[in-house]
JSON list of C-alpha atoms and ligand atoms in Angstrom, two decimals:
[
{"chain": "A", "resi": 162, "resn": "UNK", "atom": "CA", "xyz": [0.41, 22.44, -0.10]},
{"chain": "A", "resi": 163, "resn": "UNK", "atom": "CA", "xyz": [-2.56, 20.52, -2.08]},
{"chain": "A", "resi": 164, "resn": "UNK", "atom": "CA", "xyz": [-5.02, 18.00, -0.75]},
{"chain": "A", "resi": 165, "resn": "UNK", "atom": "CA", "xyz": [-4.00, 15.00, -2.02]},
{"chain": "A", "resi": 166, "resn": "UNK", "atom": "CA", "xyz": [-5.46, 11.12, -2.13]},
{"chain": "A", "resi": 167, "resn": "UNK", "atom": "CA", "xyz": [-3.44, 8.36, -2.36]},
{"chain": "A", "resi": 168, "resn": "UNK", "atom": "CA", "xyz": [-4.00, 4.99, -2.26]},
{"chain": "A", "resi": 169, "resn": "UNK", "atom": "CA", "xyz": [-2.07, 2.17, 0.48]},
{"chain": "A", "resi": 170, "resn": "UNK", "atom": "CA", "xyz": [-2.60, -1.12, 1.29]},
{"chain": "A", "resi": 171, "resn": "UNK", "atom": "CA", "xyz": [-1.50, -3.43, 4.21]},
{"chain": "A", "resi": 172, "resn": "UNK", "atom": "CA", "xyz": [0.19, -6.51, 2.72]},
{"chain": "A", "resi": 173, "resn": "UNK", "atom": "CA", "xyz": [-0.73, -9.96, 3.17]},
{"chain": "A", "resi": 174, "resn": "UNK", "atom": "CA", "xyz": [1.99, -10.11, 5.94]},
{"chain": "A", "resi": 175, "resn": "UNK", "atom": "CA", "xyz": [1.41, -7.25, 8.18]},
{"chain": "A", "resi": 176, "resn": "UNK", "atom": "CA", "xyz": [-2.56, -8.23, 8.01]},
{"chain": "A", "resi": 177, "resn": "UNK", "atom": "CA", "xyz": [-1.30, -11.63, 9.01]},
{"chain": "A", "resi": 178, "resn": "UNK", "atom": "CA", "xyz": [1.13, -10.46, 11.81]},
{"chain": "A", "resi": 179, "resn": "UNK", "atom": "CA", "xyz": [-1.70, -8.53, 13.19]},
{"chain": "A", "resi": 180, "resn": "UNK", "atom": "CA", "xyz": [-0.14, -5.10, 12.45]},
{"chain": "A", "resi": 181, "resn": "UNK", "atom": "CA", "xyz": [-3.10, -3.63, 10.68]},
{"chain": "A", "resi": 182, "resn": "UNK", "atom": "CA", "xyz": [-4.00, -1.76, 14.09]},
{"chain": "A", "resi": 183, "resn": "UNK", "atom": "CA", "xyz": [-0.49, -0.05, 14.45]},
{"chain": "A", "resi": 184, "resn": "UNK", "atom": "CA", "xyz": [-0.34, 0.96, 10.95]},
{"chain": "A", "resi": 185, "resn": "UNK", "atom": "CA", "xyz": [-3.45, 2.55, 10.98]},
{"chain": "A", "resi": 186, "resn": "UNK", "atom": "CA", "xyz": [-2.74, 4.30, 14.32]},
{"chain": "A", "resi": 187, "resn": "UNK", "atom": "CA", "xyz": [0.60, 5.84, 12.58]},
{"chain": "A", "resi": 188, "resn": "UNK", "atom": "CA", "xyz": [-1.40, 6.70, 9.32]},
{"chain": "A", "resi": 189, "resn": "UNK", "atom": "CA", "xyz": [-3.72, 9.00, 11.63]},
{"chain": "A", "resi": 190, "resn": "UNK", "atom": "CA", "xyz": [-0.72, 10.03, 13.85]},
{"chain": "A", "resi": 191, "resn": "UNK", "atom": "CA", "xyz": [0.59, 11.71, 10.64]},
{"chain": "A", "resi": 192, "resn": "UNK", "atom": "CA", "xyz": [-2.59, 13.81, 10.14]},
{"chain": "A", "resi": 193, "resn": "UNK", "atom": "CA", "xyz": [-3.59, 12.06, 7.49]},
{"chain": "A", "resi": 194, "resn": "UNK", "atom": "CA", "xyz": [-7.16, 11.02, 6.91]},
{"chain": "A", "resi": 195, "resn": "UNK", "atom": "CA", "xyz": [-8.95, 7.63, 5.91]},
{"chain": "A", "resi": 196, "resn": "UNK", "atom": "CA", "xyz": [-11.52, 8.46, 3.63]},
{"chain": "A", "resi": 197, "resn": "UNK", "atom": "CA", "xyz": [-11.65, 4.85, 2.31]},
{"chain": "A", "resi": 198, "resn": "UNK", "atom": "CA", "xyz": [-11.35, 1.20, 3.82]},
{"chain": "A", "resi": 199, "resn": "UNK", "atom": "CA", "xyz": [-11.87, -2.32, 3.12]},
{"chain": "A", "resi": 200, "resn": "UNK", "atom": "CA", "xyz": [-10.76, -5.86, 4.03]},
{"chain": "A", "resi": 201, "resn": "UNK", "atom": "CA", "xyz": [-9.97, -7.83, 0.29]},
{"chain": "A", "resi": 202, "resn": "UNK", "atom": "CA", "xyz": [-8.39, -10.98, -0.80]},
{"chain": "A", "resi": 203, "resn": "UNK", "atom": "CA", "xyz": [-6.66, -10.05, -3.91]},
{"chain": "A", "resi": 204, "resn": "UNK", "atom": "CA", "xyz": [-7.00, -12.67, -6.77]},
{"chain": "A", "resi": 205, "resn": "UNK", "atom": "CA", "xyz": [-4.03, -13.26, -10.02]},
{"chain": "A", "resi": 206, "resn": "UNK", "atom": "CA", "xyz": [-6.40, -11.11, -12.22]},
{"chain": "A", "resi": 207, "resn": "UNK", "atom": "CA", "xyz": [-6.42, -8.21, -9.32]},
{"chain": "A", "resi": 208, "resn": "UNK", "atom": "CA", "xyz": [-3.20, -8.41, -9.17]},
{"chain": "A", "resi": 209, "resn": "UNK", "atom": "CA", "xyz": [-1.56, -7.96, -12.58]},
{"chain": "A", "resi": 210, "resn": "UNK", "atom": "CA", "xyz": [-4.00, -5.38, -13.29]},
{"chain": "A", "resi": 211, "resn": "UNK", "atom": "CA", "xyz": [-3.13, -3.28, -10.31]},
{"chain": "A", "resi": 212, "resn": "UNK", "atom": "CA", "xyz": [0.53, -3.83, -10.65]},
{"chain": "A", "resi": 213, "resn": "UNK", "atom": "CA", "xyz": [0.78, -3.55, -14.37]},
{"chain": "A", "resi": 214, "resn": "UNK", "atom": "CA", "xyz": [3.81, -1.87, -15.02]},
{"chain": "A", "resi": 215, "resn": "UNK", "atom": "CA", "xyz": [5.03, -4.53, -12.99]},
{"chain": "A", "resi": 216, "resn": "UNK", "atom": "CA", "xyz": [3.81, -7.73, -14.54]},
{"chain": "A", "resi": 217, "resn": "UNK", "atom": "CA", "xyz": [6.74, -7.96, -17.08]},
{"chain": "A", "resi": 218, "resn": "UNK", "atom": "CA", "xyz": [9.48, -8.15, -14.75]},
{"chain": "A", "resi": 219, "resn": "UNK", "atom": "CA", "xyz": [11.75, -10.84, -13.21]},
{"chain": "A", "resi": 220, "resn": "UNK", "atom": "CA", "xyz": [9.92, -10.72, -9.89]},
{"chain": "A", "resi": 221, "resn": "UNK", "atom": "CA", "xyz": [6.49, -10.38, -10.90]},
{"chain": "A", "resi": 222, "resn": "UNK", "atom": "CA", "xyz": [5.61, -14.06, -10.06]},
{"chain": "A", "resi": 223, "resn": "UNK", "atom": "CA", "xyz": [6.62, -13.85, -6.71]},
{"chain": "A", "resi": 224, "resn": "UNK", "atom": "CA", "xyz": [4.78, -10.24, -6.06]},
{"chain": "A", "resi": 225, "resn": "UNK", "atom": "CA", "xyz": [1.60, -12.43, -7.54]},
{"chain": "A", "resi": 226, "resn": "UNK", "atom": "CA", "xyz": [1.56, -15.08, -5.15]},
{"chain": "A", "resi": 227, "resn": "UNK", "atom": "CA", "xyz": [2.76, -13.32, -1.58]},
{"chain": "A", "resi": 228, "resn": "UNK", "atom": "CA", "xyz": [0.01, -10.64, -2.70]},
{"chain": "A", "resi": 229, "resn": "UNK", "atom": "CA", "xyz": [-2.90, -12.94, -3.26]},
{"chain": "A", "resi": 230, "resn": "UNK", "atom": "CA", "xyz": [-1.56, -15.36, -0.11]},
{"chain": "A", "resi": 231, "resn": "UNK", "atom": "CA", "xyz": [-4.12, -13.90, 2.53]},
{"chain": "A", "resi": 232, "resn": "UNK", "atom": "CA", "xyz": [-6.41, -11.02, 2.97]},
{"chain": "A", "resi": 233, "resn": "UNK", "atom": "CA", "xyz": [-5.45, -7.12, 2.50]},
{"chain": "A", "resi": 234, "resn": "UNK", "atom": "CA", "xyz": [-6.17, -3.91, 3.84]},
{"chain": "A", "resi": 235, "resn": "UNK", "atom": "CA", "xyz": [-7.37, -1.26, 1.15]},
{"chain": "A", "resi": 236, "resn": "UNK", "atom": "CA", "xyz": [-7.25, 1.98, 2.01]},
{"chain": "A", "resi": 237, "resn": "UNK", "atom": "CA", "xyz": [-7.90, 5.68, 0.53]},
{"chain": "A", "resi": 238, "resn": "UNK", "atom": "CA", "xyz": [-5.50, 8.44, 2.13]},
{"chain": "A", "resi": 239, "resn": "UNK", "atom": "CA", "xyz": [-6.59, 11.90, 2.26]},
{"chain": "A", "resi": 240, "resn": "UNK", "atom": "CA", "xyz": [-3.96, 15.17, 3.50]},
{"chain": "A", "resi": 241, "resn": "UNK", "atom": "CA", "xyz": [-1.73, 17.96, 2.29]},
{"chain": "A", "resi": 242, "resn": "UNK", "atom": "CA", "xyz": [1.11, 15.96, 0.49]},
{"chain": "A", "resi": 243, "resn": "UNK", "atom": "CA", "xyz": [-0.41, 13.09, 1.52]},
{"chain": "A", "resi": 244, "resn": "UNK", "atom": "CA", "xyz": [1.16, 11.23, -1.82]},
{"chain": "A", "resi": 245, "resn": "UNK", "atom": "CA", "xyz": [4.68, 11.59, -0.51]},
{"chain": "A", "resi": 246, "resn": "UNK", "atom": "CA", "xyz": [3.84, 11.81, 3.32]},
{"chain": "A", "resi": 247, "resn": "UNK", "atom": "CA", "xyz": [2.47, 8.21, 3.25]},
{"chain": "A", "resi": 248, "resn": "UNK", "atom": "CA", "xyz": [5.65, 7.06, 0.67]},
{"chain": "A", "resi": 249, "resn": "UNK", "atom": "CA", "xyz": [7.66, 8.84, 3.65]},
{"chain": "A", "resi": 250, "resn": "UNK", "atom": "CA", "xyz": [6.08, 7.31, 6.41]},
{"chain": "A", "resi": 251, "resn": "UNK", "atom": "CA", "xyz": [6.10, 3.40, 4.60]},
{"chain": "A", "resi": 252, "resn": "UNK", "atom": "CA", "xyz": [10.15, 3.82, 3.98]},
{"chain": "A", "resi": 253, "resn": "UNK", "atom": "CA", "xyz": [12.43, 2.77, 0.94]},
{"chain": "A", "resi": 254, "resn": "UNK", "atom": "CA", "xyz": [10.61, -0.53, -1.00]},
{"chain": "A", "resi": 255, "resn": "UNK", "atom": "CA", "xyz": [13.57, -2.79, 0.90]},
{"chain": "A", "resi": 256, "resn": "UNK", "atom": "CA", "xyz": [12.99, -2.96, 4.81]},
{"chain": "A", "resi": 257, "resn": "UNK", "atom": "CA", "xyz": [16.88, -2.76, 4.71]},
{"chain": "A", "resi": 258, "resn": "UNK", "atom": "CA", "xyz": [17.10, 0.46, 3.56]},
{"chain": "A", "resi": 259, "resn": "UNK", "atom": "CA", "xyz": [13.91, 2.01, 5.07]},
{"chain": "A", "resi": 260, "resn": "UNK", "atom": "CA", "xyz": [15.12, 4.62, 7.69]},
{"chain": "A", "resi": 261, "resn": "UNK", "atom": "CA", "xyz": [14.34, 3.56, 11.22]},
{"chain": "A", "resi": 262, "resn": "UNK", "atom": "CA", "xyz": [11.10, 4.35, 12.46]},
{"chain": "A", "resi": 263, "resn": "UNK", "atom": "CA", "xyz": [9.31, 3.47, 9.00]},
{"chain": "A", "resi": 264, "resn": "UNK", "atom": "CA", "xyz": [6.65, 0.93, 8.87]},
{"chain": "A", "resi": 265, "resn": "UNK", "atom": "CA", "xyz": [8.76, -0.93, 6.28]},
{"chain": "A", "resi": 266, "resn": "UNK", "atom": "CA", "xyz": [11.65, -0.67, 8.64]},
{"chain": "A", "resi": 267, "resn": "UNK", "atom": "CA", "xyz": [9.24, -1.97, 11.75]},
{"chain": "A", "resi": 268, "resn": "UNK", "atom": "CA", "xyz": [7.05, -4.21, 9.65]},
{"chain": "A", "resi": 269, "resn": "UNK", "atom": "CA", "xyz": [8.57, -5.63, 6.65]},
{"chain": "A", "resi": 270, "resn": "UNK", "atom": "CA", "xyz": [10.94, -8.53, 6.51]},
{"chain": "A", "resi": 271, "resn": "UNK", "atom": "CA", "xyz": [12.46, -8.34, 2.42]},
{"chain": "A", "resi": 272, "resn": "UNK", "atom": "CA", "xyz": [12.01, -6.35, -0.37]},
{"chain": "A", "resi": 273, "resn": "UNK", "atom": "CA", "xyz": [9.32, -8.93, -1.57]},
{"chain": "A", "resi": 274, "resn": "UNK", "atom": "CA", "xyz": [7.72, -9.17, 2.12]},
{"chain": "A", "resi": 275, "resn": "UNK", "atom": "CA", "xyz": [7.73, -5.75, 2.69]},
{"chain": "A", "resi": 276, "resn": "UNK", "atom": "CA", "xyz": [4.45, -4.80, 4.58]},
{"chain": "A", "resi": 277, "resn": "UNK", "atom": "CA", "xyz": [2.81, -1.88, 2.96]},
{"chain": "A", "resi": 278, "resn": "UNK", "atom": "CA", "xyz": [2.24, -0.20, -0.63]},
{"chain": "A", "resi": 279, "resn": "UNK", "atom": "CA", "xyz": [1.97, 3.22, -1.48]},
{"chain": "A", "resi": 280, "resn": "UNK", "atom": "CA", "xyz": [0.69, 5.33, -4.55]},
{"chain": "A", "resi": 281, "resn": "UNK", "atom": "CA", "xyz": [3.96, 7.02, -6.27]},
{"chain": "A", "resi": 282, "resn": "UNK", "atom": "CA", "xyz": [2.55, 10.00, -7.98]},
{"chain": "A", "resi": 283, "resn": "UNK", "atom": "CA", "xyz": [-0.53, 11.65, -8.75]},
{"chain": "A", "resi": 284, "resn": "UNK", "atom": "CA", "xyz": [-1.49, 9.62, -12.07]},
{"chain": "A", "resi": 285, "resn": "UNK", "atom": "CA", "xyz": [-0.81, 6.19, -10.14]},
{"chain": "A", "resi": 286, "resn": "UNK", "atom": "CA", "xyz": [-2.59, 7.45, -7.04]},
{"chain": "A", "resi": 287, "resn": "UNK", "atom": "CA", "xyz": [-6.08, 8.32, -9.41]},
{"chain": "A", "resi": 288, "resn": "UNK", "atom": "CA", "xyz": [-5.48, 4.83, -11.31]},
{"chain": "A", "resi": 289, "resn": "UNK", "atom": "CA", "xyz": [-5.23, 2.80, -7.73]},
{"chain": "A", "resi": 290, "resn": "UNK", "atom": "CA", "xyz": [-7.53, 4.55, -5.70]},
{"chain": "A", "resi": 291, "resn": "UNK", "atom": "CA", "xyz": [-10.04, 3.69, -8.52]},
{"chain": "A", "resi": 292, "resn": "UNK", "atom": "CA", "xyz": [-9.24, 0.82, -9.54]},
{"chain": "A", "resi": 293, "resn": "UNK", "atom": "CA", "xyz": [-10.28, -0.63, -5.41]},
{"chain": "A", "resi": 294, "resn": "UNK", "atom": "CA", "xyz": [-13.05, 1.50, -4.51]},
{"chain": "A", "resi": 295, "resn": "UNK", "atom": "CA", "xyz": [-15.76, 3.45, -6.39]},
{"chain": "A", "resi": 296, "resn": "UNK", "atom": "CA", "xyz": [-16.70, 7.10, -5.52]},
{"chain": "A", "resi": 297, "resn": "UNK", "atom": "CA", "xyz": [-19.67, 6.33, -3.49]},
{"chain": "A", "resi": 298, "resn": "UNK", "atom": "CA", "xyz": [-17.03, 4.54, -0.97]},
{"chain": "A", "resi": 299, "resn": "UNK", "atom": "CA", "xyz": [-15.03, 7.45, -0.50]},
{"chain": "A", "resi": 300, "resn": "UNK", "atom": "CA", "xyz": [-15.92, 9.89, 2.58]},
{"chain": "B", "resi": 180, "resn": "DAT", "atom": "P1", "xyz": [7.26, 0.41, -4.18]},
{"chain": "B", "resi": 180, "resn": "DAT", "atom": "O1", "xyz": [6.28, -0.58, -3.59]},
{"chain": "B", "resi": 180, "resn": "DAT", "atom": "O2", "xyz": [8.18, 0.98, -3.13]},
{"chain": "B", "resi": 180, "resn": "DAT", "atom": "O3", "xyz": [6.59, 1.48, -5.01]},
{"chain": "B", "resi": 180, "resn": "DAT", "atom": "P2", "xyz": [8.01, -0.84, -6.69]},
{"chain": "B", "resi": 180, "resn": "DAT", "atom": "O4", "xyz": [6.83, -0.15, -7.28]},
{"chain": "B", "resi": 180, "resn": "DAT", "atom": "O5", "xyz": [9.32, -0.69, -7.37]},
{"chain": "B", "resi": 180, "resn": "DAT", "atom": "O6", "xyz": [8.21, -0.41, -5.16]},
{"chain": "B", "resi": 180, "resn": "DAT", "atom": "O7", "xyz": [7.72, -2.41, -6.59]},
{"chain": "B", "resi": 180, "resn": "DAT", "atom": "C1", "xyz": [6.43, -2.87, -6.22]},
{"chain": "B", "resi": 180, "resn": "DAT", "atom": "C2", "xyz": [6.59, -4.01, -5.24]},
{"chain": "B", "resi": 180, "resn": "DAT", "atom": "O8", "xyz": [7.22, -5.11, -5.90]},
{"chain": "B", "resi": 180, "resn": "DAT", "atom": "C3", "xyz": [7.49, -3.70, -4.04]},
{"chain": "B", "resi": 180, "resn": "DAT", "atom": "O9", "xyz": [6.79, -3.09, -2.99]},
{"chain": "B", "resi": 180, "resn": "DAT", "atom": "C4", "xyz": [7.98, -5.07, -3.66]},
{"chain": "B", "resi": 180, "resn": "DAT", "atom": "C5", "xyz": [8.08, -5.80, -5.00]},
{"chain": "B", "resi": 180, "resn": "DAT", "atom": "N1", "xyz": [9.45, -5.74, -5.53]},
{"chain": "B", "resi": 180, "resn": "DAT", "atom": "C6", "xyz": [10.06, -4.68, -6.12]},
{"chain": "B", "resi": 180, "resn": "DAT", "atom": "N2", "xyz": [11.30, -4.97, -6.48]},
{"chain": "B", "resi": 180, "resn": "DAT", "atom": "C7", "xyz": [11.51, -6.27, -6.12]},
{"chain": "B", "resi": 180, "resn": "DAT", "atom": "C8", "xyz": [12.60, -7.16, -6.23]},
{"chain": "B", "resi": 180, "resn": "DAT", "atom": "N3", "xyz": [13.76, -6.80, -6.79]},
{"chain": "B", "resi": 180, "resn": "DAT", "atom": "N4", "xyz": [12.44, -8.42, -5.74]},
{"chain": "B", "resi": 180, "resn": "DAT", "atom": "C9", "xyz": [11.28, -8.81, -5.18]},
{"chain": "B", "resi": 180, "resn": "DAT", "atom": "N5", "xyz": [10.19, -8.00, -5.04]},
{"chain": "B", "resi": 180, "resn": "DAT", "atom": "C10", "xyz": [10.32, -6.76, -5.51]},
{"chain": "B", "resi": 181, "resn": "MG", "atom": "MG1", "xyz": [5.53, 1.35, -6.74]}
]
C-alpha cells in the first residue's frame, strides 16, 4: 500500500458538541497520522471554493450556512490508504446509513449535519489539503 494524505475536517457540529477530542483519538487509533491541524471559522467565499463541485446543487445553500455556523477542525491525514481508511472510518455521507461504529454513525445527526468530511480521491485530497494549509504547516 502507498502513503497517502488526505484531508478531514470536524464539522461545525461535532466541534460544537465537544467531539473534536474523540474523533481525534479514533483518527490515531486507526494508525493514521496528523501531520496537519488547525482551528478555522470557514467564511461563504471558503466555502464555495472548497466545495465547488458542490456549489450548483439543490443543497448547496444549506451546506453554506451549517459550514460557516461555528468554528472547524482542519486537519491533514497521513497513512497507507489513508484516503479510503479515513472515508471508512467517517461512514456513508447520511448518519443513517453509516455502519455502526462510524463517526458519522456516533456523531452525525442528518445527511446535512453529518459531523465530519473526508477527501474522496487522490486529486480532491491534493486540491483540499492545499487549499487549508500551506507546505510549511505540514509535519
Ligand atoms: P461526502 O461528504 O460523503 O463526500 P458529498 O461530497 O456527496 O458527500 O457531499 C458533501 C456534503 O454535502 C455532505 O457531507 C453533506 C452535504 N450533502 C450531500 N448531499 C446532501 C443532501 N442531499 N442534502 C443535504 N446535504 C447534503
Ligand atoms: Mg465529498
Amino acid at each position: 500500500m502507498a502513503i497517502e494524505r488526505t484531508f478531514a475536517i470536524i464539522k461545525p457540529d461535532a466541534v460544537a458538541s465537544r467531539f473534536s477530542g474523540q474523533i481525534i483519538q479514533a483518527i490515531e487509533d486507526s494508525g493514521l497520522q496528523i501531520i496537519g491541524l488547525k482551528r478555522a471559522r470557514l467564511t461563504p467565499g471558503i466555502c464555495k471554493g472548497f466545495y465547488h463541485e458542490h456549489v450548483s446543487k439543490g443543497f448547496y445553500a444549506e451546506l453554506e450556512a451549517f459550514m460557516t455556523e461555528g468554528p472547524v477542525i482542519l486537519m491533514c491525514l497521513s497513512g497507507d490508504d489513508a484516503i479510503k481508511k479515513w472515508r471508512d472510518l467517517m461512514g456513508a455521507t447520511n448518519p443513517a446509513n453509516a455502519q455502526n461504529g462510524s463517526l458519522r454513525k456516533k456523531f452525525g445527526t442528518s445527511i446535512g449535519r453529518n459531523a465530519t468530511h473526508g477527501s474522496d480521491s487522490p486529486t480532491s485530497a491534493a486540491f483540499e489539503v492545499s487549499y487549508f494549509f500551506d507546505s510549511s504547516e505540514l509535519n
